[in-house]
Amino acid sequence: MSAENVEVIVAEKLDPGFCDEIASMPGGGNIRKCFACGTCAAGCPVTSIDDEYNCRTIIRQIQYGMREEVLKSPVIWLCVMCYRCYARCPQQVNFTDIMRALRHLAVKEGYAPVEMLNKEDEFDKKAHQLRREMVKKAQ
Ligand code: SF4
Ligand code: SF4
């Protein structure tokens, strides 16, 4: 890990109930079973192009209670909801649905940047368009 990626944990800002809160949301049930093996991150298409995004790290932050840091972080909007991490996880941690829960809380509590939310449809449309073009070219 490079020096600029080292995160300082501020004890007063930790929310000890955060992990239980996520565990109680749809798909969050197995989050405490994560043993940080990193298999999810190794197969993630987003991590493969952006090392700032790492599902194992996000799960650790949730377990530590870093509620504010996680919910206000732009990285929670990078996931493409492909379920590859869930399919590979030996502990059946459903990170994709955990990500949905994080986004839900980020929107509900005003952490999500409004401008980014307004562009969500545009992001999806562009991604699908690019995929469509590549699929057609591959035929
Ligand atoms: S693959 Fe599963 S157990 Fe391993 S780090 Fe990812 S979520 Fe945790
Ligand atoms: S669902 Fe998100 S975190 Fe999981 S592999 Fe796909 S992009 Fe990565």
Short mmCIF file of N, CA, C and O and ligand atoms in Angstrom, two decimals:
data_model
loop_
_atom_site.label_atom_id
_atom_site.label_comp_id
_atom_site.label_asym_id
_atom_site.label_seq_id
_atom_site.Cartn_x
_atom_site.Cartn_y
_atom_site.Cartn_z
N MET A 1 0.85 -1.20 0.00
CA MET A 1 0.00 0.00 0.00
C MET A 1 0.88 1.25 0.00
O MET A 1 1.84 1.34 0.77
N SER A 2 0.59 2.22 -0.86
CA SER A 2 1.41 3.42 -0.90
C SER A 2 1.04 4.34 0.25
O SER A 2 -0.05 4.24 0.82
N ALA A 3 1.96 5.27 0.59
CA ALA A 3 1.75 6.14 1.74
C ALA A 3 0.45 6.93 1.63
O ALA A 3 -0.27 7.11 2.61
N GLU A 4 0.10 7.37 0.39
CA GLU A 4 -1.11 8.19 0.26
C GLU A 4 -2.40 7.39 0.45
O GLU A 4 -3.46 7.95 0.66
N ASN A 5 -2.30 6.03 0.37
CA ASN A 5 -3.49 5.20 0.56
C ASN A 5 -3.71 4.79 2.02
O ASN A 5 -4.68 4.16 2.34
N VAL A 6 -2.74 5.10 2.89
CA VAL A 6 -2.88 4.72 4.29
C VAL A 6 -3.97 5.57 4.93
O VAL A 6 -3.94 6.79 4.85
N GLU A 7 -4.95 4.89 5.54
CA GLU A 7 -6.09 5.62 6.10
C GLU A 7 -5.95 5.74 7.61
O GLU A 7 -5.60 4.80 8.29
N VAL A 8 -6.22 6.93 8.13
CA VAL A 8 -6.17 7.13 9.56
C VAL A 8 -7.57 6.86 10.11
O VAL A 8 -8.56 7.40 9.64
N ILE A 9 -7.65 5.97 11.11
CA ILE A 9 -8.94 5.66 11.72
C ILE A 9 -9.13 6.54 12.95
O ILE A 9 -8.32 6.52 13.87
N VAL A 10 -10.18 7.37 12.93
CA VAL A 10 -10.45 8.25 14.07
C VAL A 10 -11.50 7.56 14.95
O VAL A 10 -12.65 7.39 14.56
N ALA A 11 -11.07 7.15 16.14
CA ALA A 11 -11.92 6.32 17.01
C ALA A 11 -13.26 6.98 17.31
O ALA A 11 -14.30 6.31 17.31
N GLU A 12 -13.26 8.30 17.54
CA GLU A 12 -14.53 8.98 17.92
C GLU A 12 -15.55 8.93 16.79
O GLU A 12 -16.74 9.08 17.02
N LYS A 13 -15.05 8.77 15.56
CA LYS A 13 -15.98 8.79 14.41
C LYS A 13 -16.52 7.40 14.08
O LYS A 13 -17.33 7.25 13.18
N LEU A 14 -16.04 6.37 14.78
CA LEU A 14 -16.48 5.01 14.45
C LEU A 14 -17.89 4.75 14.95
O LEU A 14 -18.29 5.24 16.01
N ASP A 15 -18.64 3.98 14.19
CA ASP A 15 -20.00 3.59 14.58
C ASP A 15 -20.00 2.08 14.80
O ASP A 15 -20.03 1.31 13.85
N PRO A 16 -19.96 1.63 16.06
CA PRO A 16 -19.86 0.20 16.33
C PRO A 16 -21.07 -0.60 15.84
O PRO A 16 -21.00 -1.82 15.74
N GLY A 17 -22.18 0.09 15.54
CA GLY A 17 -23.38 -0.62 15.08
C GLY A 17 -23.48 -0.72 13.56
O GLY A 17 -24.43 -1.31 13.03
N PHE A 18 -22.49 -0.15 12.87
CA PHE A 18 -22.60 -0.08 11.40
C PHE A 18 -22.64 -1.47 10.76
O PHE A 18 -23.46 -1.74 9.88
N CYS A 19 -21.77 -2.36 11.20
CA CYS A 19 -21.73 -3.69 10.59
C CYS A 19 -23.05 -4.44 10.82
O CYS A 19 -23.58 -5.08 9.91
N ASP A 20 -23.59 -4.31 12.02
CA ASP A 20 -24.88 -4.97 12.31
C ASP A 20 -25.99 -4.37 11.45
O ASP A 20 -26.89 -5.08 11.00
N GLU A 21 -25.92 -3.07 11.25
CA GLU A 21 -26.92 -2.40 10.42
C GLU A 21 -26.88 -2.96 8.99
O GLU A 21 -27.91 -3.31 8.42
N ILE A 22 -25.68 -3.08 8.44
CA ILE A 22 -25.54 -3.63 7.08
C ILE A 22 -25.97 -5.10 7.07
O ILE A 22 -26.66 -5.56 6.16
N ALA A 23 -25.60 -5.84 8.12
CA ALA A 23 -25.96 -7.27 8.19
C ALA A 23 -27.48 -7.46 8.22
O ALA A 23 -27.99 -8.49 7.78
N SER A 24 -28.20 -6.46 8.72
CA SER A 24 -29.66 -6.59 8.83
C SER A 24 -30.37 -6.21 7.53
O SER A 24 -31.57 -6.40 7.38
N MET A 25 -29.62 -5.68 6.58
CA MET A 25 -30.24 -5.25 5.31
C MET A 25 -30.21 -6.41 4.30
O MET A 25 -29.41 -7.34 4.44
N PRO A 26 -31.12 -6.38 3.29
CA PRO A 26 -31.18 -7.50 2.34
C PRO A 26 -29.81 -7.80 1.71
O PRO A 26 -29.16 -6.91 1.18
N GLY A 27 -29.38 -9.06 1.82
CA GLY A 27 -28.10 -9.48 1.24
C GLY A 27 -26.90 -9.30 2.15
O GLY A 27 -25.80 -9.77 1.87
N GLY A 28 -27.08 -8.61 3.27
CA GLY A 28 -25.93 -8.28 4.13
C GLY A 28 -25.58 -9.36 5.15
O GLY A 28 -24.55 -9.28 5.83
N GLY A 29 -26.42 -10.38 5.25
CA GLY A 29 -26.34 -11.37 6.32
C GLY A 29 -24.98 -11.99 6.60
O GLY A 29 -24.66 -12.24 7.76
N ASN A 30 -24.17 -12.24 5.57
CA ASN A 30 -22.91 -12.96 5.80
C ASN A 30 -21.69 -12.06 5.99
O ASN A 30 -20.56 -12.55 6.00
N ILE A 31 -21.91 -10.77 6.14
CA ILE A 31 -20.74 -9.86 6.14
C ILE A 31 -19.73 -10.20 7.24
O ILE A 31 -18.52 -10.08 7.02
N ARG A 32 -20.19 -10.67 8.38
CA ARG A 32 -19.25 -10.99 9.46
C ARG A 32 -18.44 -12.26 9.16
O ARG A 32 -17.46 -12.55 9.84
N LYS A 33 -18.85 -13.02 8.15
CA LYS A 33 -18.11 -14.25 7.81
C LYS A 33 -16.87 -13.97 6.96
O LYS A 33 -16.08 -14.86 6.70
N CYS A 34 -16.73 -12.73 6.48
CA CYS A 34 -15.57 -12.39 5.64
C CYS A 34 -14.28 -12.58 6.42
O CYS A 34 -14.13 -12.08 7.52
N PHE A 35 -13.34 -13.35 5.84
CA PHE A 35 -12.04 -13.50 6.50
C PHE A 35 -10.92 -12.85 5.68
O PHE A 35 -9.75 -13.23 5.79
N ALA A 36 -11.30 -11.88 4.87
CA ALA A 36 -10.34 -11.02 4.16
C ALA A 36 -9.39 -11.77 3.23
O ALA A 36 -8.22 -11.42 3.10
N CYS A 37 -9.90 -12.80 2.55
CA CYS A 37 -9.03 -13.58 1.66
C CYS A 37 -8.66 -12.82 0.37
O CYS A 37 -7.67 -13.12 -0.27
N GLY A 38 -9.51 -11.86 -0.02
CA GLY A 38 -9.21 -11.06 -1.20
C GLY A 38 -9.64 -11.66 -2.52
O GLY A 38 -9.40 -11.08 -3.58
N THR A 39 -10.31 -12.82 -2.49
CA THR A 39 -10.75 -13.45 -3.75
C THR A 39 -11.71 -12.54 -4.51
O THR A 39 -11.67 -12.47 -5.74
N CYS A 40 -12.54 -11.83 -3.77
CA CYS A 40 -13.51 -10.92 -4.42
C CYS A 40 -12.77 -9.84 -5.21
O CYS A 40 -13.07 -9.61 -6.39
N ALA A 41 -11.79 -9.21 -4.58
CA ALA A 41 -11.07 -8.13 -5.25
C ALA A 41 -10.27 -8.64 -6.44
O ALA A 41 -10.15 -7.97 -7.47
N ALA A 42 -9.73 -9.88 -6.32
CA ALA A 42 -8.91 -10.44 -7.40
C ALA A 42 -9.73 -10.64 -8.68
O ALA A 42 -9.17 -10.59 -9.77
N GLY A 43 -11.04 -10.85 -8.54
CA GLY A 43 -11.85 -11.08 -9.74
C GLY A 43 -12.71 -9.90 -10.13
O GLY A 43 -13.53 -9.99 -11.05
N CYS A 44 -12.55 -8.77 -9.46
CA CYS A 44 -13.43 -7.61 -9.70
C CYS A 44 -12.96 -6.82 -10.93
O CYS A 44 -11.82 -6.38 -11.00
N PRO A 45 -13.86 -6.59 -11.90
CA PRO A 45 -13.46 -5.85 -13.10
C PRO A 45 -13.13 -4.38 -12.82
O PRO A 45 -12.37 -3.77 -13.57
N VAL A 46 -13.70 -3.84 -11.76
CA VAL A 46 -13.40 -2.43 -11.44
C VAL A 46 -12.02 -2.32 -10.81
O VAL A 46 -11.20 -1.48 -11.21
N THR A 47 -11.71 -3.22 -9.86
CA THR A 47 -10.38 -3.21 -9.23
C THR A 47 -9.28 -3.42 -10.27
O THR A 47 -8.19 -2.87 -10.15
N SER A 48 -9.60 -4.22 -11.31
CA SER A 48 -8.57 -4.50 -12.32
C SER A 48 -8.13 -3.24 -13.07
O SER A 48 -7.05 -3.20 -13.63
N ILE A 49 -8.98 -2.20 -13.06
CA ILE A 49 -8.56 -0.96 -13.74
C ILE A 49 -8.38 0.21 -12.77
O ILE A 49 -7.94 1.28 -13.17
N ASP A 50 -8.76 0.02 -11.51
CA ASP A 50 -8.67 1.13 -10.56
C ASP A 50 -8.36 0.57 -9.16
O ASP A 50 -9.26 0.06 -8.48
N ASP A 51 -7.09 0.67 -8.76
CA ASP A 51 -6.73 0.05 -7.48
C ASP A 51 -7.22 0.82 -6.26
O ASP A 51 -7.04 0.40 -5.13
N GLU A 52 -7.87 1.96 -6.47
CA GLU A 52 -8.51 2.66 -5.34
C GLU A 52 -9.77 1.93 -4.89
O GLU A 52 -10.29 2.15 -3.81
N TYR A 53 -10.30 1.09 -5.78
CA TYR A 53 -11.54 0.36 -5.47
C TYR A 53 -11.20 -1.07 -5.07
O TYR A 53 -10.60 -1.81 -5.85
N ASN A 54 -11.61 -1.45 -3.86
CA ASN A 54 -11.30 -2.80 -3.39
C ASN A 54 -12.41 -3.26 -2.44
O ASN A 54 -12.60 -2.67 -1.38
N CYS A 55 -13.15 -4.29 -2.85
CA CYS A 55 -14.29 -4.73 -2.04
C CYS A 55 -13.85 -5.26 -0.67
O CYS A 55 -14.52 -5.02 0.33
N ARG A 56 -12.71 -5.93 -0.61
CA ARG A 56 -12.23 -6.43 0.68
C ARG A 56 -12.00 -5.25 1.65
O ARG A 56 -12.36 -5.32 2.82
N THR A 57 -11.40 -4.18 1.14
CA THR A 57 -11.14 -3.01 1.98
C THR A 57 -12.46 -2.40 2.48
O THR A 57 -12.58 -2.03 3.66
N ILE A 58 -13.44 -2.31 1.60
CA ILE A 58 -14.73 -1.71 1.99
C ILE A 58 -15.39 -2.57 3.08
O ILE A 58 -15.93 -2.05 4.05
N ILE A 59 -15.31 -3.90 2.93
CA ILE A 59 -15.89 -4.77 3.95
C ILE A 59 -15.18 -4.56 5.29
O ILE A 59 -15.81 -4.46 6.34
N ARG A 60 -13.86 -4.46 5.27
CA ARG A 60 -13.10 -4.20 6.49
C ARG A 60 -13.55 -2.88 7.14
O ARG A 60 -13.72 -2.78 8.35
N GLN A 61 -13.71 -1.84 6.32
CA GLN A 61 -14.13 -0.54 6.85
C GLN A 61 -15.50 -0.64 7.52
O GLN A 61 -15.74 -0.03 8.56
N ILE A 62 -16.40 -1.43 6.90
CA ILE A 62 -17.72 -1.62 7.50
C ILE A 62 -17.57 -2.34 8.84
O ILE A 62 -18.17 -1.95 9.85
N GLN A 63 -16.74 -3.38 8.87
CA GLN A 63 -16.55 -4.14 10.11
C GLN A 63 -15.94 -3.26 11.22
O GLN A 63 -16.25 -3.43 12.39
N TYR A 64 -15.08 -2.31 10.83
CA TYR A 64 -14.48 -1.41 11.83
C TYR A 64 -15.46 -0.32 12.29
O TYR A 64 -15.18 0.40 13.24
N GLY A 65 -16.56 -0.17 11.55
CA GLY A 65 -17.54 0.87 11.94
C GLY A 65 -17.28 2.22 11.30
O GLY A 65 -17.73 3.26 11.80
N MET A 66 -16.56 2.24 10.17
CA MET A 66 -16.21 3.51 9.52
C MET A 66 -17.38 4.01 8.64
O MET A 66 -17.26 4.16 7.43
N ARG A 67 -18.48 4.25 9.29
CA ARG A 67 -19.74 4.57 8.60
C ARG A 67 -19.62 5.80 7.68
O ARG A 67 -19.91 5.74 6.50
N GLU A 68 -19.19 6.91 8.26
CA GLU A 68 -19.14 8.15 7.49
C GLU A 68 -18.16 8.04 6.32
O GLU A 68 -18.47 8.44 5.20
N GLU A 69 -16.97 7.48 6.60
CA GLU A 69 -15.96 7.36 5.54
C GLU A 69 -16.49 6.54 4.38
O GLU A 69 -16.28 6.87 3.21
N VAL A 70 -17.18 5.44 4.70
CA VAL A 70 -17.69 4.56 3.64
C VAL A 70 -18.81 5.25 2.87
O VAL A 70 -18.80 5.29 1.63
N LEU A 71 -19.77 5.81 3.59
CA LEU A 71 -20.95 6.37 2.91
C LEU A 71 -20.64 7.61 2.09
O LEU A 71 -21.30 7.88 1.08
N LYS A 72 -19.63 8.36 2.49
CA LYS A 72 -19.33 9.57 1.71
C LYS A 72 -18.29 9.32 0.61
O LYS A 72 -18.01 10.20 -0.19
N SER A 73 -17.74 8.11 0.57
CA SER A 73 -16.69 7.84 -0.40
C SER A 73 -17.24 7.67 -1.82
O SER A 73 -18.20 6.92 -2.05
N PRO A 74 -16.63 8.34 -2.80
CA PRO A 74 -17.09 8.17 -4.18
C PRO A 74 -16.89 6.74 -4.71
O PRO A 74 -17.54 6.34 -5.66
N VAL A 75 -16.01 5.96 -4.08
CA VAL A 75 -15.74 4.62 -4.63
C VAL A 75 -16.97 3.71 -4.57
O VAL A 75 -17.09 2.77 -5.35
N ILE A 76 -17.94 4.00 -3.67
CA ILE A 76 -19.10 3.11 -3.61
C ILE A 76 -19.98 3.23 -4.86
O ILE A 76 -20.87 2.43 -5.06
N TRP A 77 -19.69 4.23 -5.69
CA TRP A 77 -20.46 4.39 -6.93
C TRP A 77 -19.74 3.79 -8.13
O TRP A 77 -20.21 3.90 -9.27
N LEU A 78 -18.60 3.16 -7.91
CA LEU A 78 -17.84 2.58 -9.03
C LEU A 78 -18.27 1.15 -9.37
O LEU A 78 -18.09 0.70 -10.49
N CYS A 79 -18.81 0.44 -8.41
CA CYS A 79 -19.21 -0.97 -8.62
C CYS A 79 -20.21 -1.08 -9.78
O CYS A 79 -21.14 -0.27 -9.88
N VAL A 80 -20.03 -2.08 -10.63
CA VAL A 80 -20.93 -2.26 -11.77
C VAL A 80 -21.99 -3.35 -11.51
O VAL A 80 -22.69 -3.77 -12.43
N MET A 81 -22.07 -3.80 -10.26
CA MET A 81 -23.13 -4.73 -9.84
C MET A 81 -23.14 -6.04 -10.66
O MET A 81 -24.19 -6.52 -11.05
N CYS A 82 -21.96 -6.59 -10.88
CA CYS A 82 -21.88 -7.78 -11.75
C CYS A 82 -22.01 -9.10 -10.97
O CYS A 82 -22.11 -10.16 -11.56
N TYR A 83 -21.92 -9.08 -9.68
CA TYR A 83 -22.04 -10.26 -8.79
C TYR A 83 -20.87 -11.24 -8.90
O TYR A 83 -20.93 -12.33 -8.37
N ARG A 84 -19.78 -10.86 -9.57
CA ARG A 84 -18.63 -11.79 -9.67
C ARG A 84 -18.02 -12.04 -8.30
O ARG A 84 -17.58 -13.16 -8.01
N CYS A 85 -17.98 -11.01 -7.47
CA CYS A 85 -17.39 -11.17 -6.13
C CYS A 85 -18.21 -12.18 -5.32
O CYS A 85 -17.64 -13.06 -4.65
N TYR A 86 -19.52 -12.08 -5.39
CA TYR A 86 -20.40 -13.00 -4.65
C TYR A 86 -20.23 -14.42 -5.16
O TYR A 86 -20.14 -15.38 -4.39
N ALA A 87 -20.15 -14.56 -6.49
CA ALA A 87 -20.01 -15.89 -7.08
C ALA A 87 -18.71 -16.57 -6.63
O ALA A 87 -18.66 -17.79 -6.47
N ARG A 88 -17.65 -15.79 -6.39
CA ARG A 88 -16.34 -16.36 -6.03
C ARG A 88 -16.10 -16.46 -4.53
O ARG A 88 -15.15 -17.13 -4.10
N CYS A 89 -16.88 -15.78 -3.74
CA CYS A 89 -16.58 -15.69 -2.30
C CYS A 89 -16.78 -17.05 -1.61
O CYS A 89 -17.87 -17.62 -1.65
N PRO A 90 -15.75 -17.56 -0.93
CA PRO A 90 -15.88 -18.85 -0.23
C PRO A 90 -16.80 -18.78 0.98
O PRO A 90 -17.20 -19.81 1.50
N GLN A 91 -17.12 -17.57 1.42
CA GLN A 91 -17.96 -17.40 2.61
C GLN A 91 -19.38 -16.91 2.25
O GLN A 91 -20.15 -16.53 3.12
N GLN A 92 -19.69 -16.92 0.97
CA GLN A 92 -21.01 -16.44 0.50
C GLN A 92 -21.35 -15.03 0.99
O GLN A 92 -22.49 -14.74 1.37
N VAL A 93 -20.34 -14.18 1.01
CA VAL A 93 -20.61 -12.77 1.32
C VAL A 93 -21.13 -12.12 0.04
O VAL A 93 -20.45 -12.13 -0.99
N ASN A 94 -22.33 -11.60 0.12
CA ASN A 94 -22.97 -11.01 -1.08
C ASN A 94 -22.60 -9.53 -1.16
O ASN A 94 -23.38 -8.65 -0.78
N PHE A 95 -21.38 -9.27 -1.64
CA PHE A 95 -20.90 -7.89 -1.64
C PHE A 95 -21.74 -6.99 -2.56
O PHE A 95 -21.89 -5.80 -2.29
N THR A 96 -22.27 -7.54 -3.63
CA THR A 96 -23.05 -6.71 -4.55
C THR A 96 -24.28 -6.13 -3.84
O THR A 96 -24.57 -4.93 -3.96
N ASP A 97 -24.98 -6.97 -3.09
CA ASP A 97 -26.14 -6.46 -2.37
C ASP A 97 -25.73 -5.57 -1.19
O ASP A 97 -26.45 -4.64 -0.83
N ILE A 98 -24.54 -5.84 -0.63
CA ILE A 98 -24.02 -4.94 0.41
C ILE A 98 -23.79 -3.55 -0.20
O ILE A 98 -24.10 -2.52 0.41
N MET A 99 -23.28 -3.54 -1.42
CA MET A 99 -23.07 -2.27 -2.10
C MET A 99 -24.39 -1.54 -2.33
O MET A 99 -24.49 -0.32 -2.18
N ARG A 100 -25.43 -2.30 -2.68
CA ARG A 100 -26.76 -1.68 -2.84
C ARG A 100 -27.21 -1.05 -1.53
O ARG A 100 -27.76 0.06 -1.50
N ALA A 101 -26.96 -1.76 -0.43
CA ALA A 101 -27.35 -1.23 0.89
C ALA A 101 -26.58 0.05 1.20
O ALA A 101 -27.15 1.03 1.71
N LEU A 102 -25.28 0.06 0.88
CA LEU A 102 -24.46 1.26 1.13
C LEU A 102 -24.99 2.45 0.32
O LEU A 102 -25.11 3.56 0.83
N ARG A 103 -25.31 2.19 -0.94
CA ARG A 103 -25.81 3.29 -1.79
C ARG A 103 -27.16 3.80 -1.28
O ARG A 103 -27.42 5.00 -1.28
N HIS A 104 -27.99 2.84 -0.86
CA HIS A 104 -29.29 3.23 -0.31
C HIS A 104 -29.11 4.17 0.88
O HIS A 104 -29.74 5.24 0.96
N LEU A 105 -28.19 3.80 1.80
CA LEU A 105 -27.97 4.64 2.97
C LEU A 105 -27.33 5.98 2.58
O LEU A 105 -27.68 7.02 3.14
N ALA A 106 -26.41 5.94 1.61
CA ALA A 106 -25.73 7.17 1.19
C ALA A 106 -26.74 8.17 0.60
O ALA A 106 -26.66 9.38 0.87
N VAL A 107 -27.70 7.66 -0.16
CA VAL A 107 -28.72 8.55 -0.74
C VAL A 107 -29.65 9.06 0.36
O VAL A 107 -29.92 10.25 0.48
N LYS A 108 -30.12 8.10 1.18
CA LYS A 108 -31.08 8.44 2.25
C LYS A 108 -30.52 9.49 3.21
O LYS A 108 -31.24 10.36 3.68
N GLU A 109 -29.22 9.42 3.47
CA GLU A 109 -28.63 10.30 4.48
C GLU A 109 -27.87 11.49 3.88
O GLU A 109 -27.17 12.19 4.58
N GLY A 110 -28.04 11.69 2.56
CA GLY A 110 -27.48 12.88 1.94
C GLY A 110 -25.97 12.86 1.71
O GLY A 110 -25.36 13.91 1.51
N TYR A 111 -25.35 11.67 1.73
CA TYR A 111 -23.90 11.60 1.46
C TYR A 111 -23.60 11.56 -0.04
O TYR A 111 -22.49 11.85 -0.45
N ALA A 112 -24.60 11.15 -0.84
CA ALA A 112 -24.34 10.97 -2.27
C ALA A 112 -24.36 12.32 -2.98
O ALA A 112 -25.28 13.11 -2.78
N PRO A 113 -23.34 12.61 -3.79
CA PRO A 113 -23.32 13.89 -4.52
C PRO A 113 -24.50 13.95 -5.50
O PRO A 113 -24.68 13.05 -6.31
N VAL A 114 -25.30 15.02 -5.40
CA VAL A 114 -26.50 15.14 -6.22
C VAL A 114 -26.16 15.11 -7.72
O VAL A 114 -26.83 14.45 -8.51
N GLU A 115 -25.08 15.81 -8.07
CA GLU A 115 -24.71 15.86 -9.49
C GLU A 115 -24.41 14.47 -10.04
O GLU A 115 -24.79 14.12 -11.16
N MET A 116 -23.75 13.66 -9.22
CA MET A 116 -23.42 12.30 -9.64
C MET A 116 -24.70 11.46 -9.78
O MET A 116 -24.86 10.73 -10.75
N LEU A 117 -25.64 11.63 -8.85
CA LEU A 117 -26.90 10.88 -8.92
C LEU A 117 -27.66 11.23 -10.20
O LEU A 117 -28.25 10.38 -10.85
N ASN A 118 -27.63 12.52 -10.55
CA ASN A 118 -28.32 12.96 -11.77
C ASN A 118 -27.73 12.34 -13.02
O ASN A 118 -28.38 12.24 -14.05
N LYS A 119 -26.46 11.94 -12.93
CA LYS A 119 -25.78 11.40 -14.12
C LYS A 119 -25.78 9.87 -14.16
O LYS A 119 -25.25 9.29 -15.10
N GLU A 120 -26.37 9.23 -13.15
CA GLU A 120 -26.36 7.76 -13.08
C GLU A 120 -26.89 7.11 -14.36
O GLU A 120 -26.30 6.19 -14.90
N ASP A 121 -28.04 7.60 -14.85
CA ASP A 121 -28.65 7.04 -16.06
C ASP A 121 -27.70 7.18 -17.25
O ASP A 121 -27.56 6.28 -18.06
N GLU A 122 -27.06 8.36 -17.30
CA GLU A 122 -26.14 8.62 -18.41
C GLU A 122 -24.95 7.65 -18.35
O GLU A 122 -24.52 7.11 -19.37
N PHE A 123 -24.42 7.42 -17.14
CA PHE A 123 -23.30 6.47 -16.98
C PHE A 123 -23.71 5.09 -17.50
O PHE A 123 -22.99 4.46 -18.27
N ASP A 124 -24.91 4.64 -17.05
CA ASP A 124 -25.37 3.30 -17.43
C ASP A 124 -25.55 3.19 -18.93
O ASP A 124 -25.16 2.20 -19.55
N LYS A 125 -26.15 4.23 -19.52
CA LYS A 125 -26.41 4.22 -20.96
C LYS A 125 -25.09 4.12 -21.74
O LYS A 125 -24.94 3.34 -22.66
N LYS A 126 -24.10 4.92 -21.32
CA LYS A 126 -22.80 4.92 -22.02
C LYS A 126 -22.12 3.56 -21.87
O LYS A 126 -21.53 3.05 -22.83
N ALA A 127 -22.19 2.98 -20.68
CA ALA A 127 -21.55 1.68 -20.45
C ALA A 127 -22.21 0.60 -21.32
O ALA A 127 -21.53 -0.22 -21.93
N HIS A 128 -23.56 0.63 -21.39
CA HIS A 128 -24.27 -0.37 -22.20
C HIS A 128 -23.97 -0.17 -23.69
O HIS A 128 -23.84 -1.14 -24.44
N GLN A 129 -23.87 1.10 -24.09
CA GLN A 129 -23.57 1.40 -25.49
C GLN A 129 -22.19 0.85 -25.89
O GLN A 129 -22.04 0.20 -26.92
N LEU A 130 -21.21 1.09 -25.01
CA LEU A 130 -19.85 0.61 -25.26
C LEU A 130 -19.84 -0.92 -25.33
O LEU A 130 -19.24 -1.52 -26.22
N ARG A 131 -20.55 -1.55 -24.40
CA ARG A 131 -20.60 -3.02 -24.37
C ARG A 131 -21.24 -3.56 -25.65
O ARG A 131 -20.76 -4.51 -26.26
N ARG A 132 -22.33 -2.91 -26.05
CA ARG A 132 -23.04 -3.34 -27.26
C ARG A 132 -22.11 -3.26 -28.48
O ARG A 132 -22.03 -4.18 -29.28
N GLU A 133 -21.38 -2.13 -28.58
CA GLU A 133 -20.47 -1.96 -29.72
C GLU A 133 -19.38 -3.03 -29.71
O GLU A 133 -19.03 -3.59 -30.75
N MET A 134 -18.84 -3.34 -28.55
CA MET A 134 -17.77 -4.33 -28.46
C MET A 134 -18.29 -5.73 -28.78
O MET A 134 -17.62 -6.52 -29.45
N VAL A 135 -19.51 -6.04 -28.30
CA VAL A 135 -20.10 -7.36 -28.59
C VAL A 135 -20.32 -7.51 -30.10
O VAL A 135 -19.98 -8.53 -30.70
N LYS A 136 -20.87 -6.46 -30.71
CA LYS A 136 -21.13 -6.51 -32.16
C LYS A 136 -19.84 -6.68 -32.95
O LYS A 136 -19.78 -7.43 -33.92
N LYS A 137 -18.79 -5.95 -32.51
CA LYS A 137 -17.49 -6.03 -33.20
C LYS A 137 -16.87 -7.41 -33.06
O LYS A 137 -16.15 -7.88 -33.94
N ALA A 138 -17.16 -8.08 -31.97
CA ALA A 138 -16.55 -9.39 -31.70
C ALA A 138 -17.22 -10.50 -32.49
O ALA A 138 -16.75 -11.64 -32.51
N GLN A 139 -18.33 -10.20 -33.17
CA GLN A 139 -19.05 -11.27 -33.89
C GLN A 139 -18.51 -11.48 -35.30
O GLN A 139 -17.94 -10.61 -35.88
S1 SF4 B 1 -13.98 -13.25 -1.15
FE1 SF4 B 1 -15.48 -13.23 0.54
S2 SF4 B 1 -14.31 -13.85 2.36
FE2 SF4 B 1 -12.82 -13.27 0.78
S3 SF4 B 1 -12.38 -11.07 1.18
FE3 SF4 B 1 -14.02 -11.16 -0.34
S4 SF4 B 1 -15.92 -11.05 0.85
FE4 SF4 B 1 -14.28 -11.61 2.27
S1 SF4 B 2 -20.27 -6.55 -8.06
FE1 SF4 B 2 -18.98 -4.74 -7.83
S2 SF4 B 2 -17.44 -5.32 -6.31
FE2 SF4 B 2 -18.38 -7.21 -7.06
S3 SF4 B 2 -17.02 -7.92 -8.71
FE3 SF4 B 2 -18.68 -6.71 -9.65
S4 SF4 B 2 -17.86 -4.62 -9.75
FE4 SF4 B 2 -16.56 -5.75 -8.32
#
